[in-house]
Amino acid sequence: MRFTHFKRAFLLACATSLMLAGCSADTEPPSDGANKYTTREVNDGVTTFTIVENPGGGTRLSYGSQAGFKLIEEQKDGLTYAFKDMNGNGKLDTWEDWRVSYEARAADLASQLAVDQISGLMLFSSHESAPSDGLTDAQKEYLSTSYLRNVLAAGSSDVEPMVTWTNAMQAYVETLASDGTPYVPVNFSSDPRHDAVSSYTGFAQATSGWPSFLGLAATFDPDTVLQFGRYASEEYRALGLANALSPQIDLASDPRWSRISGTFGEDPEMAAQMAANYVTGFQTTYAADGTKLGWGQGSVSTVIKHFPGDGASEGGRESHTESGKYEVFPGNNADAHVSVFEAAMAAGAGGMMTNYSITTDGAGNSLYGDKLVGTAYDKATIDIARVDNNYDGVIVTDWMVTTPVGDPSFFGLGMAWGAESLSLEERHFEILKSGVDQFGGNNDMAPIKAAFELWQKAYAAGELPIDAATRWAQTGERVLTNLFSVGLYDNPYQDLQESLKIVGNEQAVKAGLDAQHKSVVLLKNDNAIDYSVSAADWSTKKVYIPSTSQQVSSMFGGSSWVEGTTINEATAAAYFGEVVTDVATLDAEGHVAAYAAPDLSDVDAVIIGMDNPENGSVMSNAGMTTNEDGTHSFWPLSLQYHPYTADGSNVRKTSIAGNTLPNGSKENRSYFGATSHVQNEAFILAFERAAAAVEASGRDIPIIVVLRIASAMVIPAEFEPDADAIVVGFSVTDEVLLNVALGITEPAGRLPIGMPISMDAVEGSLEDVQKDIESYKDSAGNVYSYGFGLDSSGNPIR
């Protein structure tokens, strides 16, 4: 019944009502100037659609050529406005009227959706990483059969494939509407994609490039975050994206945690300000003169994550995998973690994502509820948002929380922590009971329909206060509210030519570069960097940039060899007259077996780039080994390059949390006596090789270290005394780092997280407590604690 009923309604209405525009199934009426709406046909090379411009500042509309939609006219104060008739009944319904509040529109339409459609709105797709493939049969299947409408766009930011893919999908779902299945557009979402250096979506690419969230925190300027939100959301919308799976606002209370780069640092107050500004920047539509208009077609709904905070995993291990599924609060500091989310909720965040973790107190008991389960399954935790903070936005699980470990559908990964013994349908049921709305990474509606039956059965037995239809309607209204608030019902399409002008526009690129420079921190400068204007030219200088050879793990397992200079070779060539590096000796497989430093007799400076110590990727089960008998052994995550053996007096000999073993005892996840598995020790070996070569030369050659930080480090103790200058960047380009390291741009950033004095100091801290670790004190007497950074004169920035 695809639009047969609609077409009949259109023809009848043309004969009986002046509300239908043009009274033609094929054409729209011509414009009669600024007092009446105008139409234009657009083709992006794949999809043809119509754009309608309403007069007097009215809303822009768009609809596909295959939709069967027509326009309804209304006149007011001498202006003729257009509205889309999306159900073909020839009249302007509340949910079709762009003048009505988005809440009222959502409420009106939610009451008309069947259970199957709302079940589809509870789905949030797995990662769609190939927009250049266009609309695929698999996508058509879940859009039509499971009514899925929330799609995670995980591909690159290349404009043309993204726009043509999102437009094609929007056109397809328009054709799925019928008299019994109201139209619902696709809500395309994305994880952060503006990081100037690293992102699984393929780096910044076509978009403007900004520092990581930790880098934004290093600016100590919440207004910079607000500015980022404004520019990034404009580029998101131009790519067809209306929902941001960000910001990540977990409090960085444990420096070992691998996801610190995605946080706003370890200070709750600063993180809260930045979280609120991120939400405001993304979700606000602005007029051309900068006036805030609130929600609208320039808005991108945010999803704050990972509620109620995921930065306190025991031992710093990451909750994506078995190794880190327990989060512990021995310092009773949960309120500080939640406070950041409260600020973002108060700012009006449209969505929220739960964390994976099983959250425990200092004794290993459930912190909020009475069950040791992941947050999505724990109603007591979700009630902190729903009840304590009166939050009625959409709550989505993190991806694959209904899937147990070993499931082949997602690289063998699964994060159904604490709910492994339940059936798939029961997991969906329990999560919906907790107050969560959507299931991240799930494309199939069947388990949700089964959960509906489980809910109704429990309601009939008196176990639940509301029936299934009422509960489903709650989620339906929440999800539709987000779609209406960003204008997806009115204008789901992107004009490719407009998008090409917006994405990566000059103003956004400049703002991103300015933010990158603003985030760079100068930790040390022992007369190695001259910030006077006359000293900024290095074009005649000869520099030695050491090289490394190392195996780097990928996000989803496996590894690859990375060999070459520690500063991007092409970037360095633009600054220096000559660059020399190490002489390599290769092994039988063609990899570097050894390096020898070059002759430094006429070298002006040594500049070495160093990444922070890497224990493994987010999905690599870092910190744990599974033995042949199925038991687990644990090893410490280290913040230093050289091997670290966890045998100090501060190392926890019995873990706080652990699995219940078959014999009823609790697993001990302690790593006491074990040694770290840092993958990139090659960086410190390169530094030591360079320092030895400088000493052997007998010359006073300055050594400038450029640190690329993704988390805290204890390594200043490993090299600081032999370094003449240390510059720190948080996912900024080598070009930006060199600008500060060479005196071309002045430093302005400050540390958003302290640099610990030792691993033993880290071991003596509590995972959930911020700023409780003694910071490193350098040879100049400066302490690398939260908020430290030097200006160009060598004075701490205040």
CSV table of N, CA, C and O in Angstrom, one decimal, residues 34 152 207 243 318 330 450 515 523 575 750 763:
chain,number,residue,atom,x,y,z
A,34,ALA,N,8.5,37.5,-3.2
A,34,ALA,CA,9.0,37.3,-1.8
A,34,ALA,C,7.8,37.0,-0.9
A,34,ALA,O,8.0,36.6,0.2
A,152,LEU,N,24.2,4.9,12.5
A,152,LEU,CA,25.5,5.4,12.9
A,152,LEU,C,26.4,5.5,11.6
A,152,LEU,O,26.8,4.5,11.1
A,207,THR,N,36.7,18.0,6.9
A,207,THR,CA,36.2,18.9,7.9
A,207,THR,C,37.3,19.8,8.4
A,207,THR,O,38.5,19.5,8.1
A,243,ASN,N,22.8,14.2,14.5
A,243,ASN,CA,23.0,13.7,15.9
A,243,ASN,C,24.4,13.4,16.2
A,243,ASN,O,25.1,12.7,15.4
A,318,GLU,N,40.0,-0.7,30.4
A,318,GLU,CA,38.8,-0.2,29.6
A,318,GLU,C,37.6,-1.2,29.5
A,318,GLU,O,37.8,-2.4,29.2
A,330,PRO,N,36.4,3.4,45.3
A,330,PRO,CA,36.9,3.3,46.7
A,330,PRO,C,37.0,4.6,47.4
A,330,PRO,O,37.1,4.6,48.7
A,450,ALA,N,9.8,-9.2,21.1
A,450,ALA,CA,9.7,-10.2,22.1
A,450,ALA,C,9.6,-9.6,23.5
A,450,ALA,O,8.9,-10.0,24.4
A,515,ALA,N,42.5,27.0,17.7
A,515,ALA,CA,42.3,26.2,18.9
A,515,ALA,C,43.4,25.2,19.1
A,515,ALA,O,43.8,24.9,20.3
A,523,LEU,N,56.0,22.8,28.7
A,523,LEU,CA,56.3,22.3,30.0
A,523,LEU,C,57.7,22.8,30.4
A,523,LEU,O,57.9,23.0,31.6
A,575,TYR,N,60.0,23.3,7.2
A,575,TYR,CA,60.6,24.2,8.2
A,575,TYR,C,62.1,24.3,8.1
A,575,TYR,O,62.6,25.4,8.4
A,750,ARG,N,47.5,24.7,29.0
A,750,ARG,CA,47.8,24.3,30.4
A,750,ARG,C,47.4,22.8,30.5
A,750,ARG,O,46.5,22.3,29.8
A,763,GLU,N,49.8,4.0,41.7
A,763,GLU,CA,49.3,2.8,42.5
A,763,GLU,C,48.7,3.2,43.8
A,763,GLU,O,47.7,2.6,44.3
